JSON list of C-alpha atoms in Angstrom, two decimals:
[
{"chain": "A", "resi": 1, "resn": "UNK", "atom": "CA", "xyz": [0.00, 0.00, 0.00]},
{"chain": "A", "resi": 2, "resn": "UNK", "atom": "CA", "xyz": [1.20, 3.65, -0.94]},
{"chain": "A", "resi": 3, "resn": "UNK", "atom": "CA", "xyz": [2.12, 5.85, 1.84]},
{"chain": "A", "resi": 4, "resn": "UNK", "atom": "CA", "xyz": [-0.12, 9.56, 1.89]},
{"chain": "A", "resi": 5, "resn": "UNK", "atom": "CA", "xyz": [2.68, 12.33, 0.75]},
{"chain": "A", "resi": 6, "resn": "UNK", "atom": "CA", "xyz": [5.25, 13.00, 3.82]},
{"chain": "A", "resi": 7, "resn": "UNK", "atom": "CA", "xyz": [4.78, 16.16, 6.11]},
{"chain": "A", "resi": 8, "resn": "UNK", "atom": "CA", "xyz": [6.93, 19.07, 5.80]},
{"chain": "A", "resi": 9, "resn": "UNK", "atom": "CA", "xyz": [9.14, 18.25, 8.09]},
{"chain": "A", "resi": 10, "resn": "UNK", "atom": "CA", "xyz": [9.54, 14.43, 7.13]},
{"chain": "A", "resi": 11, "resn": "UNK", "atom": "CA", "xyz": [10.55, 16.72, 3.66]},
{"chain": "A", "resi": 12, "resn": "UNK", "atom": "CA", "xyz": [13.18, 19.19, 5.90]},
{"chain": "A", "resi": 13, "resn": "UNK", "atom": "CA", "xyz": [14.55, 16.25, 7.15]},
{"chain": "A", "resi": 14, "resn": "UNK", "atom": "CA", "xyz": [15.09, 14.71, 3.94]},
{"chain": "A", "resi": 15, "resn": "UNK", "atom": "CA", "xyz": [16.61, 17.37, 2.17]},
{"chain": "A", "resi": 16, "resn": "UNK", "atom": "CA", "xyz": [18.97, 18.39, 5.45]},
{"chain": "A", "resi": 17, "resn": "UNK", "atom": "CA", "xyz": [20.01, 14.37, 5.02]},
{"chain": "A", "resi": 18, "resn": "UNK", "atom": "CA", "xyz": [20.89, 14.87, 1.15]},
{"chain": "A", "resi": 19, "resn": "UNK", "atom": "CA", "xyz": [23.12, 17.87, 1.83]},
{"chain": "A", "resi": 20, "resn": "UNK", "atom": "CA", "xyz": [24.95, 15.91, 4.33]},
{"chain": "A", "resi": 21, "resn": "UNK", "atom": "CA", "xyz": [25.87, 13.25, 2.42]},
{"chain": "A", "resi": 22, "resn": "UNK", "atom": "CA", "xyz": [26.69, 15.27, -0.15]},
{"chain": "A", "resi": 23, "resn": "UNK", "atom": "CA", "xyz": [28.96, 17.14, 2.10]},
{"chain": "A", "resi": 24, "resn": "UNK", "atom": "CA", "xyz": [30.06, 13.57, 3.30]},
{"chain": "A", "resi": 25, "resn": "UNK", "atom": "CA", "xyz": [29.35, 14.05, 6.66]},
{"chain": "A", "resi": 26, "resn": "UNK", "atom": "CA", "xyz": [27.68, 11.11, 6.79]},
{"chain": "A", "resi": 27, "resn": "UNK", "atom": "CA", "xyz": [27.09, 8.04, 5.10]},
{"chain": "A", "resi": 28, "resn": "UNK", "atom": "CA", "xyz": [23.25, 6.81, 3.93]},
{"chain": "A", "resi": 29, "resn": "UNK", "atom": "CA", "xyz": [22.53, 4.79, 6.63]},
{"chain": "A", "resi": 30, "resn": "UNK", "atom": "CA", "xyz": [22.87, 7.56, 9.01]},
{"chain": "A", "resi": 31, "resn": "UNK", "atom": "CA", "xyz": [21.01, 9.92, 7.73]},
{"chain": "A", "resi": 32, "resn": "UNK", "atom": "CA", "xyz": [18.32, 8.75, 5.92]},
{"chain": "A", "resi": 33, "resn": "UNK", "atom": "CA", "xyz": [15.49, 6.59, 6.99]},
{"chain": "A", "resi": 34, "resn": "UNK", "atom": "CA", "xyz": [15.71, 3.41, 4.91]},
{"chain": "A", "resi": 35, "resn": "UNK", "atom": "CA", "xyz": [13.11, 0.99, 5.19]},
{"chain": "A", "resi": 36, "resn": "UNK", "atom": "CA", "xyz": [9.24, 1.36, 3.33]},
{"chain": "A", "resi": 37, "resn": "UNK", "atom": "CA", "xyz": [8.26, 4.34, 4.66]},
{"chain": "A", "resi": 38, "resn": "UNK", "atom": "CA", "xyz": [11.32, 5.99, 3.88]},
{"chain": "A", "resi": 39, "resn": "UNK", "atom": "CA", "xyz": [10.65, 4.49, 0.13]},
{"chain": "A", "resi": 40, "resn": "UNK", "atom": "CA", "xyz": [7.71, 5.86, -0.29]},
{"chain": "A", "resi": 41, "resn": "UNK", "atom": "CA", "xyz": [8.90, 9.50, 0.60]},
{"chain": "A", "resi": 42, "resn": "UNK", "atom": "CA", "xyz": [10.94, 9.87, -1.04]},
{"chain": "A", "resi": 43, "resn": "UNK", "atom": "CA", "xyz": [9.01, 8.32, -4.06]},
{"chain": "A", "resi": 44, "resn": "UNK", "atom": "CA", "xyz": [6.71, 11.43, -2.84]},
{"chain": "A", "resi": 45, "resn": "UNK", "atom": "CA", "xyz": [9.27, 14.30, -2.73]},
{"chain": "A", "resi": 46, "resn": "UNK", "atom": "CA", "xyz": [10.58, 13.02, -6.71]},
{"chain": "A", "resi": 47, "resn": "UNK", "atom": "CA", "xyz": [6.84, 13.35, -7.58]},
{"chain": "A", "resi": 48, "resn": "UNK", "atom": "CA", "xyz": [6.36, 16.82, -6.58]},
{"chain": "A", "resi": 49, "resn": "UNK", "atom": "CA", "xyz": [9.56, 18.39, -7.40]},
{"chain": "A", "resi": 50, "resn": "UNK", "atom": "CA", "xyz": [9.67, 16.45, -10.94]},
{"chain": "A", "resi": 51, "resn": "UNK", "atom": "CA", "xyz": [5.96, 17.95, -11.82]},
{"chain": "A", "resi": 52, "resn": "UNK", "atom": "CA", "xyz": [6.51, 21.28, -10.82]},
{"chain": "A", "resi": 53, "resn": "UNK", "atom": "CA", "xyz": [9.82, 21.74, -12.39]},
{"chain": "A", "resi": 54, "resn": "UNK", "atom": "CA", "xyz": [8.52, 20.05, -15.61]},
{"chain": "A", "resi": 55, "resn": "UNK", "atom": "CA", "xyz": [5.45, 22.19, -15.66]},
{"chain": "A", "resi": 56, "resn": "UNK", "atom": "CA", "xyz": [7.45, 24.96, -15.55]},
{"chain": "A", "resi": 57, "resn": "UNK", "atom": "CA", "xyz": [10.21, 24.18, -17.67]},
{"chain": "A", "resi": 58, "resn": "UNK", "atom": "CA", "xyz": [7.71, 22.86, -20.10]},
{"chain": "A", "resi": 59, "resn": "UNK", "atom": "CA", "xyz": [5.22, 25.45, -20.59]},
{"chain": "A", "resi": 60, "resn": "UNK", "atom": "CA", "xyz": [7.46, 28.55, -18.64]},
{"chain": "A", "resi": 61, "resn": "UNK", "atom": "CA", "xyz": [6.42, 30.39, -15.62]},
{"chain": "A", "resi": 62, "resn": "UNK", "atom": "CA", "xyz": [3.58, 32.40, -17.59]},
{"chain": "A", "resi": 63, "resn": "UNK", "atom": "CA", "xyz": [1.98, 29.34, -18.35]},
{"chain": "A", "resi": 64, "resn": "UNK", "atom": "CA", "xyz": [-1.77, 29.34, -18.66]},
{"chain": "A", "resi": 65, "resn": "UNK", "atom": "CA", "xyz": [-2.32, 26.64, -16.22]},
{"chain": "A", "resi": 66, "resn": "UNK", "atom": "CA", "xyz": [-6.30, 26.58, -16.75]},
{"chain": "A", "resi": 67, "resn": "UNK", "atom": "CA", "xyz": [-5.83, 25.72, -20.00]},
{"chain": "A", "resi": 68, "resn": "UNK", "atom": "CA", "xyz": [-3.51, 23.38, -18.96]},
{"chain": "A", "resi": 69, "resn": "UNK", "atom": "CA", "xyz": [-5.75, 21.23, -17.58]},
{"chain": "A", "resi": 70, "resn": "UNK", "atom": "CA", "xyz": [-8.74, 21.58, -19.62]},
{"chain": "A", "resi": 71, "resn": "UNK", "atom": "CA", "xyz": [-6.42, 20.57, -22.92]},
{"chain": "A", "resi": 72, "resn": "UNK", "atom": "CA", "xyz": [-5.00, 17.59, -20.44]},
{"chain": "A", "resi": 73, "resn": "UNK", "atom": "CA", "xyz": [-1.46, 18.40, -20.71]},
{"chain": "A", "resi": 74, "resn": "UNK", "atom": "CA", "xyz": [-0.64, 19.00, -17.24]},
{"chain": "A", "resi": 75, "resn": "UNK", "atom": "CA", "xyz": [-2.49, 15.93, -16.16]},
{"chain": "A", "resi": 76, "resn": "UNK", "atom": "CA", "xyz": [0.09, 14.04, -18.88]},
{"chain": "A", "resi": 77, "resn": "UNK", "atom": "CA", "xyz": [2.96, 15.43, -17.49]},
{"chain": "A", "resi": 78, "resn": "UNK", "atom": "CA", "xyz": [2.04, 14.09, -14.08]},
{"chain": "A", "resi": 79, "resn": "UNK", "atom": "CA", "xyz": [1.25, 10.48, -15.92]},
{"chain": "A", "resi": 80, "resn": "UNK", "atom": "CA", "xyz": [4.99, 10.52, -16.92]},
{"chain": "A", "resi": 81, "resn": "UNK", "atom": "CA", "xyz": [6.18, 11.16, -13.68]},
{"chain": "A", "resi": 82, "resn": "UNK", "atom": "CA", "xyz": [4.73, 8.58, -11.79]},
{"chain": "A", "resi": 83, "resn": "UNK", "atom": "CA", "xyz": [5.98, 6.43, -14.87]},
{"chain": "A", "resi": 84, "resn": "UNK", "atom": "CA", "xyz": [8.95, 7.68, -14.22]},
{"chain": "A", "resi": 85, "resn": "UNK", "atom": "CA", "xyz": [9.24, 6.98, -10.90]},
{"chain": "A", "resi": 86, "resn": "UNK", "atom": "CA", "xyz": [8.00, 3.50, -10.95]},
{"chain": "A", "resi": 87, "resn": "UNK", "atom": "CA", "xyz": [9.86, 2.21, -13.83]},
{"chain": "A", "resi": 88, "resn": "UNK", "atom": "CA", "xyz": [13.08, 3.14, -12.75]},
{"chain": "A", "resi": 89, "resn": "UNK", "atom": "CA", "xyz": [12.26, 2.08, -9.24]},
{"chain": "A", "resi": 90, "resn": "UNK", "atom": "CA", "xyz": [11.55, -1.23, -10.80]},
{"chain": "A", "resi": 91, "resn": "UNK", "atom": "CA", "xyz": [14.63, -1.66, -12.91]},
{"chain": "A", "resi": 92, "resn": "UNK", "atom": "CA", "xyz": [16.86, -0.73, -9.84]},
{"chain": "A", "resi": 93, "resn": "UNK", "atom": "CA", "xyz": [14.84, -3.61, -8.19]},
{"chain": "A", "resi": 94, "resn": "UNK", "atom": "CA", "xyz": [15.14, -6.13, -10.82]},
{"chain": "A", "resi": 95, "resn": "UNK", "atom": "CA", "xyz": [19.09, -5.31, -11.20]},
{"chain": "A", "resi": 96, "resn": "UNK", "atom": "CA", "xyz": [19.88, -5.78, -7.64]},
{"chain": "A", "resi": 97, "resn": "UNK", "atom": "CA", "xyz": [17.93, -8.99, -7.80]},
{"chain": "A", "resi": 98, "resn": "UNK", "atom": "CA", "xyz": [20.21, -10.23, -10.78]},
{"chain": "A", "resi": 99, "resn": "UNK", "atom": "CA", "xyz": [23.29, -9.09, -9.36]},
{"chain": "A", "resi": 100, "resn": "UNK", "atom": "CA", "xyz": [22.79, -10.55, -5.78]},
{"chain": "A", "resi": 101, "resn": "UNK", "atom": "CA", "xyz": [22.52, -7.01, -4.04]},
{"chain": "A", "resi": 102, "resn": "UNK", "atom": "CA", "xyz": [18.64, -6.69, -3.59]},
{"chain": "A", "resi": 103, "resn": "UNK", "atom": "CA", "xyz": [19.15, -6.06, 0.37]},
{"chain": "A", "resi": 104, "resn": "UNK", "atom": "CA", "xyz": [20.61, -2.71, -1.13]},
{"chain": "A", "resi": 105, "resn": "UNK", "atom": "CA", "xyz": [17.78, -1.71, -2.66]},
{"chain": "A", "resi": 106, "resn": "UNK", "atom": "CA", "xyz": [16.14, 0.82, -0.35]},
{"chain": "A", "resi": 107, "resn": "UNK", "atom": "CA", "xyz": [19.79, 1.87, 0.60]},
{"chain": "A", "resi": 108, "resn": "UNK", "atom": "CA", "xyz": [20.18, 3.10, -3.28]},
{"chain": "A", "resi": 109, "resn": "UNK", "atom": "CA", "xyz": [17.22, 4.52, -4.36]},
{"chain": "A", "resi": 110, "resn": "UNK", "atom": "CA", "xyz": [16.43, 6.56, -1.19]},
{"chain": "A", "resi": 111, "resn": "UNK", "atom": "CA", "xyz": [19.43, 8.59, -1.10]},
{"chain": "A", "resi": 112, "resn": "UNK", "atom": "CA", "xyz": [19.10, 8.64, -5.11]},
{"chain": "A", "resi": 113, "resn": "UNK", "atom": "CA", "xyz": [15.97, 9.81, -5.16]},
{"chain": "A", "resi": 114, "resn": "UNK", "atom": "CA", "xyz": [16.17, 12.63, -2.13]},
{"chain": "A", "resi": 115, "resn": "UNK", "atom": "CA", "xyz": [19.60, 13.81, -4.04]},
{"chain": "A", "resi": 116, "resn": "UNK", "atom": "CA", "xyz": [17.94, 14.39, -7.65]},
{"chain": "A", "resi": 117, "resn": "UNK", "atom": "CA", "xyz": [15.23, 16.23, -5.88]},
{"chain": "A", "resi": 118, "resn": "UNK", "atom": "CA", "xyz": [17.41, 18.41, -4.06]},
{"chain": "A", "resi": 119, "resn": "UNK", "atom": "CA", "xyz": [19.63, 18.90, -7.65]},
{"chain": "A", "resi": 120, "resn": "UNK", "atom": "CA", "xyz": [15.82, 19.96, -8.94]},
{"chain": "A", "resi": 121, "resn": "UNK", "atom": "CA", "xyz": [15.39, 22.56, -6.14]},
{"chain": "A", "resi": 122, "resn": "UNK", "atom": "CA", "xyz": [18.56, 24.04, -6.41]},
{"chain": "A", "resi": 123, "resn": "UNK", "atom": "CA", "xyz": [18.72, 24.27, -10.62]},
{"chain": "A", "resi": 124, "resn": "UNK", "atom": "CA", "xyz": [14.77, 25.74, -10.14]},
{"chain": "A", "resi": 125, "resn": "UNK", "atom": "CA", "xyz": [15.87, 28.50, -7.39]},
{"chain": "A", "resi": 126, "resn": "UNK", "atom": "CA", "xyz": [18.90, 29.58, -10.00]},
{"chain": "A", "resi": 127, "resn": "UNK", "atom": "CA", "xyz": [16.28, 29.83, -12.76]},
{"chain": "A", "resi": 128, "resn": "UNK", "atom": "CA", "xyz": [13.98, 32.27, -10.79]},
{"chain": "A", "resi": 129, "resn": "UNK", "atom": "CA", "xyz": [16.79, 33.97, -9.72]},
{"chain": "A", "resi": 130, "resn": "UNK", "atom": "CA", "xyz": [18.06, 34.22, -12.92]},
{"chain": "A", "resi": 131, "resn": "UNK", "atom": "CA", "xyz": [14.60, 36.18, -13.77]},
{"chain": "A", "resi": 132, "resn": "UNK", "atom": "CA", "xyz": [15.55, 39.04, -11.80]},
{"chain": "A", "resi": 133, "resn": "UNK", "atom": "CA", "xyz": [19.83, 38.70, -12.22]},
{"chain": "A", "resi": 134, "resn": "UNK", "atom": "CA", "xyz": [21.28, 37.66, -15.89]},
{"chain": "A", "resi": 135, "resn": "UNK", "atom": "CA", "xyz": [21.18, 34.56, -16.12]},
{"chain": "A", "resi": 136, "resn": "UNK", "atom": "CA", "xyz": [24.69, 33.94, -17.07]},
{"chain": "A", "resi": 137, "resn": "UNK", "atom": "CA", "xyz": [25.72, 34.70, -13.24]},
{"chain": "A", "resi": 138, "resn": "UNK", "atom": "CA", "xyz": [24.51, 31.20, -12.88]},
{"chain": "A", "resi": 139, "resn": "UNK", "atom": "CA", "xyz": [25.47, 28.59, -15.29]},
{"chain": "A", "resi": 140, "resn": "UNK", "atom": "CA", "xyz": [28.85, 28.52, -13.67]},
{"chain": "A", "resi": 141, "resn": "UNK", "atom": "CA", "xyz": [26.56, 27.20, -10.38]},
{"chain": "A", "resi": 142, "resn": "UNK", "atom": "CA", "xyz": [24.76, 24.92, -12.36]},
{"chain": "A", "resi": 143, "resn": "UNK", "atom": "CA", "xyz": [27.86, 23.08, -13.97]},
{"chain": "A", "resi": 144, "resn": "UNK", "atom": "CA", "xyz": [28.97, 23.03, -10.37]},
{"chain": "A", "resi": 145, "resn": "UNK", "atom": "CA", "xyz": [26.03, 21.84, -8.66]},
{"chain": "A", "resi": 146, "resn": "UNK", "atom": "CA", "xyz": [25.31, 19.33, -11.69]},
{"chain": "A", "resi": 147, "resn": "UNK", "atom": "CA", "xyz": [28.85, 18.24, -11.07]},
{"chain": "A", "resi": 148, "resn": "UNK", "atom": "CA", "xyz": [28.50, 17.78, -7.59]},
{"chain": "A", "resi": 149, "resn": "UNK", "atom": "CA", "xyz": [25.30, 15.90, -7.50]},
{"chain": "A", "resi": 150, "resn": "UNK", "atom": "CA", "xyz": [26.72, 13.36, -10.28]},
{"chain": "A", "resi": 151, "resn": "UNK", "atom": "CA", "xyz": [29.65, 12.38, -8.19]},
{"chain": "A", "resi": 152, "resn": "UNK", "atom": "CA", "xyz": [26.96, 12.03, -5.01]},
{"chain": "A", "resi": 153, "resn": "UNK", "atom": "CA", "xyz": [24.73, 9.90, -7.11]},
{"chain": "A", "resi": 154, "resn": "UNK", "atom": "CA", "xyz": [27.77, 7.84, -8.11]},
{"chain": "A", "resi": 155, "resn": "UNK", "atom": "CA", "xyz": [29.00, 7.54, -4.39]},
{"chain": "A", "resi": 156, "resn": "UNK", "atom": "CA", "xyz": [25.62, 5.79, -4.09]},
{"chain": "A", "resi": 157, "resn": "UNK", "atom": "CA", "xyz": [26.52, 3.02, -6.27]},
{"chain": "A", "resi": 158, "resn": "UNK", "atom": "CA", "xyz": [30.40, 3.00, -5.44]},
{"chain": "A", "resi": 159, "resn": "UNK", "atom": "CA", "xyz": [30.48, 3.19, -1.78]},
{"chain": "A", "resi": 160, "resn": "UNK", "atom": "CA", "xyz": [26.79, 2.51, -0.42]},
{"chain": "A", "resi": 161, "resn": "UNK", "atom": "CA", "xyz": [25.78, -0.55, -2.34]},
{"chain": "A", "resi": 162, "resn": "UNK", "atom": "CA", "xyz": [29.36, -1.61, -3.32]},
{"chain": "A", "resi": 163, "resn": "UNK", "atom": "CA", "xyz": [29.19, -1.75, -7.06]},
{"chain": "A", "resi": 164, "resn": "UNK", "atom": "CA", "xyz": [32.18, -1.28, -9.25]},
{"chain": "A", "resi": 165, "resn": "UNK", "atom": "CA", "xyz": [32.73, 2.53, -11.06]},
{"chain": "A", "resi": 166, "resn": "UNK", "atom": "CA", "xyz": [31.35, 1.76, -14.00]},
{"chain": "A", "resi": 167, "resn": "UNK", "atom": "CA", "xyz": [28.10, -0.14, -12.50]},
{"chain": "A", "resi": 168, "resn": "UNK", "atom": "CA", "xyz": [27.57, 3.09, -10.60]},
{"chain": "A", "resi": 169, "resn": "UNK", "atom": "CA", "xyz": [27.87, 5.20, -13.80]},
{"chain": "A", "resi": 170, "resn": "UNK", "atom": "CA", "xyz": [25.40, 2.97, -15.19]},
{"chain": "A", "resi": 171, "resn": "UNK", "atom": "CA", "xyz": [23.02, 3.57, -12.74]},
{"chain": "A", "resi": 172, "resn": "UNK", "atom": "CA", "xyz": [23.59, 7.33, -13.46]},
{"chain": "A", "resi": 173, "resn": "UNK", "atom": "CA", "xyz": [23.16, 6.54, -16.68]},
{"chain": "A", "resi": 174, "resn": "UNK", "atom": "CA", "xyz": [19.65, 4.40, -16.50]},
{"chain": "A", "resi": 175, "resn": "UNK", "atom": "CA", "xyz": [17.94, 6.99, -14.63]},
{"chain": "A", "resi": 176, "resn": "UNK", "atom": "CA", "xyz": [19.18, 9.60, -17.57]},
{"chain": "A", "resi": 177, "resn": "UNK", "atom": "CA", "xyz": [18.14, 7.80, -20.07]},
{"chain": "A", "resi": 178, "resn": "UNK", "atom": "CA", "xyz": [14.68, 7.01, -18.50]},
{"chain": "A", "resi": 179, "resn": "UNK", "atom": "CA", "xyz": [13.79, 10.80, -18.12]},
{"chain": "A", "resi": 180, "resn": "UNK", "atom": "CA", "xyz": [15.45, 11.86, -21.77]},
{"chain": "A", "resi": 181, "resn": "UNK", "atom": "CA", "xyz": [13.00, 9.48, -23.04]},
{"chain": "A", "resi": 182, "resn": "UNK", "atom": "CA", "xyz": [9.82, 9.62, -21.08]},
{"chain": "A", "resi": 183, "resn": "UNK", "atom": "CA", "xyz": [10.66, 14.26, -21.75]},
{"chain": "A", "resi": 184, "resn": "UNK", "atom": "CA", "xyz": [10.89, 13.20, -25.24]},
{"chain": "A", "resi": 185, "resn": "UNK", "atom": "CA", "xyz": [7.72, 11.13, -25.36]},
{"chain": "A", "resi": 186, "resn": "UNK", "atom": "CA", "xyz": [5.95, 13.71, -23.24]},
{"chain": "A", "resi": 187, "resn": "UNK", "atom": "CA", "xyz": [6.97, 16.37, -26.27]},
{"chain": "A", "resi": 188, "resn": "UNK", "atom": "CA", "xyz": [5.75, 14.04, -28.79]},
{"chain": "A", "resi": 189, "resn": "UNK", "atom": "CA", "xyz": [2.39, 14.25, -27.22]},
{"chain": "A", "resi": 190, "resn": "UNK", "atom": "CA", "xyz": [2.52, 17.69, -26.36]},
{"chain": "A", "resi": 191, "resn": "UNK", "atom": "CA", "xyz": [2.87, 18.57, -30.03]},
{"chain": "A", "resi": 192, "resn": "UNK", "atom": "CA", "xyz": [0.70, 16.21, -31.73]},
{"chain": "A", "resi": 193, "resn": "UNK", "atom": "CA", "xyz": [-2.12, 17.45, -29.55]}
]
């Protein structure tokens, strides 16, 4: 059974417990709660920061949200993230089961998940920022912060679940390649309606 959405300060918590492992203060299993309930929040927290970023990126910050939702595009766009969500949950789950490591699972795709949503919050402040100062004042933070959350999300793999680099950097690389195509399918549909 699905867990209601987390309270704001199960949501504090979680992004105070990304930061520090980003800042490797400490490792996953201090700082983040990993068991079902944990799961599920941080299934949560990916659901709401992935649809309002993509609404906005998507259709900008003017967007005419009424019309939105009458035409059924913002109701699409919150289809694909719960596909999202659960498909690369799933895959994560199947390849720990074929590699032996499916005791890891939670202690993966917690901290995996809680990190991307904190890279979301972060990227989404420097765009509205970047609507009042040029924008270019902040693409040198982005690169940074991009580069910074890659090597967290790698540390995942590498040092919390024990694969090798490269399996790590393919775990990286499944959840890209997941979103590119579920944005680009999203587009498709966006355009042909």
């Amino acid at each position: 059974m699905i867990n209601p959405p987390p309270s704001p300060f199960v949501v504090k918590d979680g992004f105070v417990s990304a930061f520090m492992f980003m800042t490797k203060k400490e490792n996953a299993t201090g700082v983040f709660n990993l068991n079902k309930n944990g799961f599920w929040d941080s299934c949560w927290i990916v659901f709401f920061v992935n649809a309002v970023v993509s609404s906005l990126a998507s259709y900008g910050i003017k967007a005419n949200l009424e019309g939105d939702i009458e035409s059924g595009i913002l109701p699409r766009l919150l289809l694909i993230t719960v596909i999202d969500i659960c498909l690369f949950s799933i895959l994560v789950n199947m390849i720990f089961e074929k590699i032996g490591k499916g005791k890891f699972f939670y202690r993966f795709i917690i901290p995996f998940n809680w990190i991307q949503s904190f890279q979301a919050i972060i990227m989404l402040s420097f765009a509205m920022l970047g609507l009042i100062f040029p924008p270019s004042i902040f693409v040198f933070f982005g690169i940074c912060v991009v580069i910074w959350v890659t090597f967290s999300l790698w540390r995942i793999g590498k040092e919390e679940v024990g694969l090798s680099g490269w399996g790590a950097t393919g775990m990286i690389f499944l959840s890209v390649v997941i979103e590119a195509s579920l944005g680009m399918f999203s587009r498709s549909l966006s355009v042909a309606i």
